[in-house]
PDB file of C-alpha atoms in Angstrom:
ATOM      1  CA  UNK A 131       8.563  10.236  10.165  1.00 57.00           C
ATOM      2  CA  UNK A 132      10.155  11.329  13.383  1.00 62.00           C
ATOM      3  CA  UNK A 133      12.603   8.610  15.163  1.00 62.00           C
ATOM      4  CA  UNK A 134      13.833   8.997  18.561  1.00 62.00           C
ATOM      5  CA  UNK A 135      17.373   7.573  18.367  1.00 62.00           C
ATOM      6  CA  UNK A 136      19.329   7.026  20.937  1.00 52.00           C
ATOM      7  CA  UNK A 137      16.378   5.474  22.989  1.00 42.00           C
ATOM      8  CA  UNK A 138      17.505   2.452  20.837  1.00 45.00           C
ATOM      9  CA  UNK A 139      21.169   2.816  20.726  1.00 50.00           C
ATOM     10  CA  UNK A 140      20.869   2.901  24.796  1.00 43.00           C
ATOM     11  CA  UNK A 141      18.432  -0.032  25.275  1.00 41.00           C
ATOM     12  CA  UNK A 142      20.804  -2.040  22.941  1.00 43.00           C
ATOM     13  CA  UNK A 143      23.947  -1.097  24.511  1.00 40.00           C
ATOM     14  CA  UNK A 144      25.194  -2.150  28.068  1.00 36.00           C
ATOM     15  CA  UNK A 145      28.762  -1.171  27.117  1.00 40.00           C
ATOM     16  CA  UNK A 146      27.326   2.529  27.020  1.00 39.00           C
ATOM     17  CA  UNK A 147      29.072   3.921  30.329  1.00 39.00           C
ATOM     18  CA  UNK A 148      32.375   2.306  29.293  1.00 43.00           C
ATOM     19  CA  UNK A 149      32.348   3.832  25.912  1.00 44.00           C
ATOM     20  CA  UNK A 150      35.325   6.924  25.598  1.00 51.00           C
ATOM     21  CA  UNK A 151      33.188   9.884  24.741  1.00 64.00           C
ATOM     22  CA  UNK A 152      32.956  13.602  26.018  1.00 71.00           C
ATOM     23  CA  UNK A 153      29.059  13.464  26.144  1.00 72.00           C
ATOM     24  CA  UNK A 154      28.102  12.483  29.541  1.00 70.00           C
ATOM     25  CA  UNK A 155      24.771  10.902  30.470  1.00 70.00           C
ATOM     26  CA  UNK A 156      21.617   9.817  28.948  1.00 73.00           C
ATOM     27  CA  UNK A 157      20.424  11.375  25.909  1.00 76.00           C
ATOM     28  CA  UNK A 158      18.103  11.175  22.994  1.00 80.00           C
ATOM     29  CA  UNK A 159      18.051  12.421  19.550  1.00 83.00           C
ATOM     30  CA  UNK A 160      14.617  13.405  17.538  1.00 82.00           C
ATOM     31  CA  UNK A 161      15.402  12.350  13.226  1.00 81.00           C
ATOM     32  CA  UNK A 162      13.070  13.788  11.357  1.00 79.00           C
ATOM     33  CA  UNK A 163      13.163  12.623   7.577  1.00 79.00           C
ATOM     34  CA  UNK A 164      15.471   9.714   6.167  1.00 84.00           C
ATOM     35  CA  UNK A 165      17.313   7.618   8.679  1.00 87.00           C
ATOM     36  CA  UNK A 166      21.128   7.648   7.594  1.00 90.00           C
ATOM     37  CA  UNK A 167      24.268   8.894   8.591  1.00 91.00           C
ATOM     38  CA  UNK A 168      24.570  12.642   7.801  1.00 92.00           C
ATOM     39  CA  UNK A 169      20.965  13.089   9.221  1.00 90.00           C
ATOM     40  CA  UNK A 170      21.681  11.483  12.920  1.00 89.00           C
ATOM     41  CA  UNK A 171      24.998  13.267  13.027  1.00 91.00           C
ATOM     42  CA  UNK A 172      23.193  16.504  12.376  1.00 91.00           C
ATOM     43  CA  UNK A 173      20.582  15.611  14.852  1.00 88.00           C
ATOM     44  CA  UNK A 174      23.611  14.636  17.471  1.00 87.00           C
ATOM     45  CA  UNK A 175      25.683  17.483  16.849  1.00 88.00           C
ATOM     46  CA  UNK A 176      22.659  20.114  17.606  1.00 88.00           C
ATOM     47  CA  UNK A 177      20.913  18.191  20.309  1.00 86.00           C
ATOM     48  CA  UNK A 178      23.239  17.037  22.198  1.00 83.00           C
ATOM     49  CA  UNK A 179      26.852  17.906  20.976  1.00 83.00           C
ATOM     50  CA  UNK A 180      26.551  21.422  20.982  1.00 81.00           C
ATOM     51  CA  UNK A 181      23.405  21.800  23.115  1.00 79.00           C
ATOM     52  CA  UNK A 182      22.653  24.007  25.950  1.00 75.00           C
ATOM     53  CA  UNK A 183      23.874  22.806  29.056  1.00 70.00           C
ATOM     54  CA  UNK A 184      25.974  19.895  27.611  1.00 67.00           C
ATOM     55  CA  UNK A 185      28.826  18.474  29.401  1.00 62.00           C
ATOM     56  CA  UNK A 186      31.243  17.615  26.527  1.00 60.00           C
ATOM     57  CA  UNK A 187      34.942  17.541  25.756  1.00 65.00           C
ATOM     58  CA  UNK A 188      37.339  20.476  25.795  1.00 59.00           C
ATOM     59  CA  UNK A 189      36.301  22.976  23.293  1.00 63.00           C
ATOM     60  CA  UNK A 190      37.756  22.118  19.892  1.00 65.00           C
ATOM     61  CA  UNK A 191      39.125  19.033  21.102  1.00 76.00           C
ATOM     62  CA  UNK A 192      36.772  16.476  19.759  1.00 81.00           C
ATOM     63  CA  UNK A 193      33.992  17.158  16.860  1.00 85.00           C
ATOM     64  CA  UNK A 194      30.753  15.653  16.752  1.00 86.00           C
ATOM     65  CA  UNK A 195      31.401  13.192  13.845  1.00 90.00           C
ATOM     66  CA  UNK A 196      34.184  12.017  15.752  1.00 88.00           C
ATOM     67  CA  UNK A 197      32.392  11.528  19.123  1.00 85.00           C
ATOM     68  CA  UNK A 198      29.622   9.718  17.057  1.00 86.00           C
ATOM     69  CA  UNK A 199      32.035   7.480  15.374  1.00 87.00           C
ATOM     70  CA  UNK A 200      33.652   6.545  18.768  1.00 84.00           C
ATOM     71  CA  UNK A 201      30.194   5.904  20.392  1.00 83.00           C
ATOM     72  CA  UNK A 202      28.890   3.725  17.346  1.00 85.00           C
ATOM     73  CA  UNK A 203      32.545   1.886  17.403  1.00 84.00           C
ATOM     74  CA  UNK A 204      32.171   1.620  21.406  1.00 79.00           C
ATOM     75  CA  UNK A 205      28.729  -0.048  20.702  1.00 78.00           C
ATOM     76  CA  UNK A 206      29.731  -2.510  17.800  1.00 83.00           C
ATOM     77  CA  UNK A 207      26.713  -0.375  15.737  1.00 84.00           C
ATOM     78  CA  UNK A 208      26.129   1.070  12.528  1.00 87.00           C
ATOM     79  CA  UNK A 209      23.932   3.562  11.380  1.00 88.00           C
ATOM     80  CA  UNK A 210      22.184   1.325   8.476  1.00 89.00           C
ATOM     81  CA  UNK A 211      21.575  -1.338  11.692  1.00 88.00           C
ATOM     82  CA  UNK A 212      20.247   1.085  13.699  1.00 85.00           C
ATOM     83  CA  UNK A 213      17.977   2.603  11.642  1.00 86.00           C
ATOM     84  CA  UNK A 214      16.586  -1.094  10.185  1.00 87.00           C
ATOM     85  CA  UNK A 215      16.044  -2.323  14.032  1.00 84.00           C
ATOM     86  CA  UNK A 216      14.274   1.219  14.412  1.00 82.00           C
ATOM     87  CA  UNK A 217      11.920   0.765  11.621  1.00 82.00           C
ATOM     88  CA  UNK A 218      11.605  -2.809  12.323  1.00 85.00           C
ATOM     89  CA  UNK A 219      10.540  -2.261  15.866  1.00 84.00           C
ATOM     90  CA  UNK A 220       8.195   1.145  15.613  1.00 85.00           C
ATOM     91  CA  UNK A 221       4.561   1.082  16.504  1.00 87.00           C
ATOM     92  CA  UNK A 222       2.408   1.020  13.905  1.00 91.00           C
ATOM     93  CA  UNK A 223      -0.958   2.503  12.942  1.00 93.00           C
ATOM     94  CA  UNK A 224      -3.843   1.614  10.994  1.00 94.00           C
ATOM     95  CA  UNK A 225      -4.307   3.543   8.067  1.00 92.00           C
ATOM     96  CA  UNK A 226      -8.087   4.047   8.447  1.00 94.00           C
ATOM     97  CA  UNK A 227      -7.277   6.030  11.686  1.00 95.00           C
ATOM     98  CA  UNK A 228      -6.581   8.817   9.832  1.00 94.00           C
ATOM     99  CA  UNK A 229     -10.136   9.676   8.159  1.00 94.00           C
ATOM    100  CA  UNK A 230     -11.783   8.192  11.333  1.00 94.00           C
ATOM    101  CA  UNK A 231     -15.049   7.015   9.422  1.00 94.00           C
ATOM    102  CA  UNK A 232     -14.535   3.186  10.559  1.00 94.00           C
ATOM    103  CA  UNK A 233     -12.171   0.306  10.336  1.00 95.00           C
ATOM    104  CA  UNK A 234     -13.501  -1.506   7.192  1.00 94.00           C
ATOM    105  CA  UNK A 235     -11.567   0.880   4.519  1.00 93.00           C
ATOM    106  CA  UNK A 236     -15.057   1.422   2.982  1.00 93.00           C
ATOM    107  CA  UNK A 237     -14.141   5.272   3.371  1.00 93.00           C
ATOM    108  CA  UNK A 238     -10.648   4.693   1.867  1.00 92.00           C
ATOM    109  CA  UNK A 239     -11.762   2.847  -1.036  1.00 91.00           C
ATOM    110  CA  UNK A 240     -14.641   5.483  -2.232  1.00 91.00           C
ATOM    111  CA  UNK A 241     -12.111   8.247  -2.013  1.00 89.00           C
ATOM    112  CA  UNK A 242      -8.970   6.945  -3.788  1.00 87.00           C
ATOM    113  CA  UNK A 243     -11.542   5.623  -6.444  1.00 86.00           C
ATOM    114  CA  UNK A 244     -12.924   9.254  -6.459  1.00 86.00           C
ATOM    115  CA  UNK A 245     -15.859   9.199  -4.985  1.00 87.00           C
ATOM    116  CA  UNK A 246     -16.628  10.173  -0.930  1.00 87.00           C
ATOM    117  CA  UNK A 247     -17.807  13.176   0.248  1.00 88.00           C
ATOM    118  CA  UNK A 248     -14.382  14.823   0.850  1.00 89.00           C
ATOM    119  CA  UNK A 249     -13.486  14.777  -3.031  1.00 87.00           C
ATOM    120  CA  UNK A 250     -16.671  16.156  -3.936  1.00 85.00           C
ATOM    121  CA  UNK A 251     -17.310  18.793  -1.630  1.00 86.00           C
ATOM    122  CA  UNK A 252     -17.162  22.415  -2.329  1.00 86.00           C
ATOM    123  CA  UNK A 253     -17.543  24.645   0.287  1.00 88.00           C
ATOM    124  CA  UNK A 254     -20.791  27.285  -0.503  1.00 88.00           C
ATOM    125  CA  UNK A 255     -22.907  30.244   1.111  1.00 88.00           C
ATOM    126  CA  UNK A 256     -25.858  28.807  -0.355  1.00 89.00           C
ATOM    127  CA  UNK A 257     -26.779  26.481   2.114  1.00 88.00           C
ATOM    128  CA  UNK A 258     -27.038  28.786   5.138  1.00 89.00           C
ATOM    129  CA  UNK A 259     -29.684  31.258   5.933  1.00 92.00           C
ATOM    130  CA  UNK A 260     -27.274  33.763   7.398  1.00 93.00           C
ATOM    131  CA  UNK A 261     -24.973  33.218   4.723  1.00 88.00           C
ATOM    132  CA  UNK A 262     -21.972  31.369   6.470  1.00 90.00           C
ATOM    133  CA  UNK A 263     -19.949  28.892   5.056  1.00 88.00           C
ATOM    134  CA  UNK A 264     -20.890  25.300   4.775  1.00 88.00           C
ATOM    135  CA  UNK A 265     -19.378  21.959   3.508  1.00 87.00           C
ATOM    136  CA  UNK A 266     -15.633  22.808   4.035  1.00 87.00           C
ATOM    137  CA  UNK A 267     -13.388  20.232   4.235  1.00 86.00           C
ATOM    138  CA  UNK A 268     -10.901  21.887   6.007  1.00 86.00           C
ATOM    139  CA  UNK A 269     -13.308  21.069   9.236  1.00 90.00           C
ATOM    140  CA  UNK A 270     -14.857  17.850   7.901  1.00 89.00           C
ATOM    141  CA  UNK A 271     -11.431  16.509   7.161  1.00 90.00           C
ATOM    142  CA  UNK A 272      -9.733  18.004  10.348  1.00 92.00           C
ATOM    143  CA  UNK A 273      -9.185  14.565  11.694  1.00 93.00           C
ATOM    144  CA  UNK A 274      -6.512  13.939   8.868  1.00 92.00           C
ATOM    145  CA  UNK A 275      -4.272  16.934   9.864  1.00 92.00           C
ATOM    146  CA  UNK A 276      -4.791  15.874  13.475  1.00 94.00           C
ATOM    147  CA  UNK A 277      -3.764  12.218  12.282  1.00 94.00           C
ATOM    148  CA  UNK A 278      -0.334  13.655  10.585  1.00 91.00           C
ATOM    149  CA  UNK A 279       0.565  15.737  13.222  1.00 91.00           C
ATOM    150  CA  UNK A 280       0.501  12.626  15.836  1.00 91.00           C
ATOM    151  CA  UNK A 281       0.277   9.248  14.960  1.00 89.00           C
ATOM    152  CA  UNK A 282       0.792   9.987  11.406  1.00 87.00           C
ATOM    153  CA  UNK A 283       4.083  11.201  11.904  1.00 84.00           C
ATOM    154  CA  UNK A 284       5.207   9.280  15.404  1.00 83.00           C
ATOM    155  CA  UNK A 285       4.703   5.594  13.928  1.00 86.00           C
ATOM    156  CA  UNK A 286       4.918   3.373  11.055  1.00 87.00           C
ATOM    157  CA  UNK A 287       1.122   3.582   8.881  1.00 89.00           C
ATOM    158  CA  UNK A 288       0.166   0.683   7.645  1.00 88.00           C
ATOM    159  CA  UNK A 289      -1.031   0.855   4.192  1.00 84.00           C
ATOM    160  CA  UNK A 290      -4.446   0.230   3.487  1.00 86.00           C
ATOM    161  CA  UNK A 291      -5.414  -3.222   2.202  1.00 87.00           C
ATOM    162  CA  UNK A 292      -7.077  -2.153  -0.712  1.00 86.00           C
ATOM    163  CA  UNK A 293      -6.792  -3.004  -4.598  1.00 86.00           C
ATOM    164  CA  UNK A 294      -5.751  -0.049  -5.179  1.00 80.00           C
ATOM    165  CA  UNK A 295      -2.590  -0.569  -4.055  1.00 81.00           C
ATOM    166  CA  UNK A 296      -1.777  -3.801  -4.814  1.00 81.00           C
ATOM    167  CA  UNK A 297       0.668  -3.292  -7.130  1.00 80.00           C
ATOM    168  CA  UNK A 298       2.563  -0.406  -5.249  1.00 77.00           C
ATOM    169  CA  UNK A 299       6.122  -1.256  -4.368  1.00 80.00           C
ATOM    170  CA  UNK A 300       6.762   2.506  -2.973  1.00 78.00           C
ATOM    171  CA  UNK A 301       4.222   1.646  -0.083  1.00 72.00           C
ATOM    172  CA  UNK A 302       2.867   4.863  -0.669  1.00 77.00           C
ATOM    173  CA  UNK A 303      -0.316   6.892  -0.758  1.00 76.00           C
ATOM    174  CA  UNK A 304      -1.047  10.007  -2.408  1.00 74.00           C
ATOM    175  CA  UNK A 305      -4.107  11.348  -4.151  1.00 71.00           C
ATOM    176  CA  UNK A 306      -4.807  14.970  -5.690  1.00 73.00           C
ATOM    177  CA  UNK A 307      -8.097  15.888  -6.496  1.00 68.00           C
ATOM    178  CA  UNK A 308      -7.860  19.425  -7.935  1.00 71.00           C
ATOM    179  CA  UNK A 309     -10.588  21.558  -7.542  1.00 73.00           C
ATOM    180  CA  UNK A 310     -11.594  25.145  -6.050  1.00 74.00           C
ATOM    181  CA  UNK A 311     -13.198  24.458  -2.773  1.00 73.00           C
ATOM    182  CA  UNK A 312     -13.577  27.722  -1.126  1.00 74.00           C
ATOM    183  CA  UNK A 313     -17.011  29.668  -1.860  1.00 71.00           C
ATOM    184  CA  UNK A 314     -16.798  33.762  -2.779  1.00 69.00           C
ATOM    185  CA  UNK A 315     -13.218  33.616  -4.154  1.00 62.00           C
TER     186      UNK A 315
END
């Protein structure tokens, strides 16, 4: 999941201009993966502190870690609170948008129960008169990759209301249906 961190910092801080920091001006950082101090520090250093065109303290006088620590102290914030607030206030996306097969979760229920065209589909060259491949899962399920590249990476995806996941404490969904799906290989 990708998060834009400084948007929260700037929005919640009236005192940002008063902070004794080296980096001047407005900035955002994008964090991919776990929201924790090490990840935020690495993103801050790469995307803000030493970024091309950045205005910062005299070289070598302050490290990115010192700068970020000063910023957090001046804002009376800690990374755990920032991350929690970011997650709590993120946009959400419904799980069914990934497949694009309707809003009633019937397709998703069938899929996770081991049924549906996507589970059973196998590419073949026997259905066409010219020998070209048909029943190509890569094309038929292309909406999943588009979803992953868009809302699936930039918002929280709500768990589907399926009985399969009622006891899932991890709030994670994964399915693996191994099968050779390509024709003529």
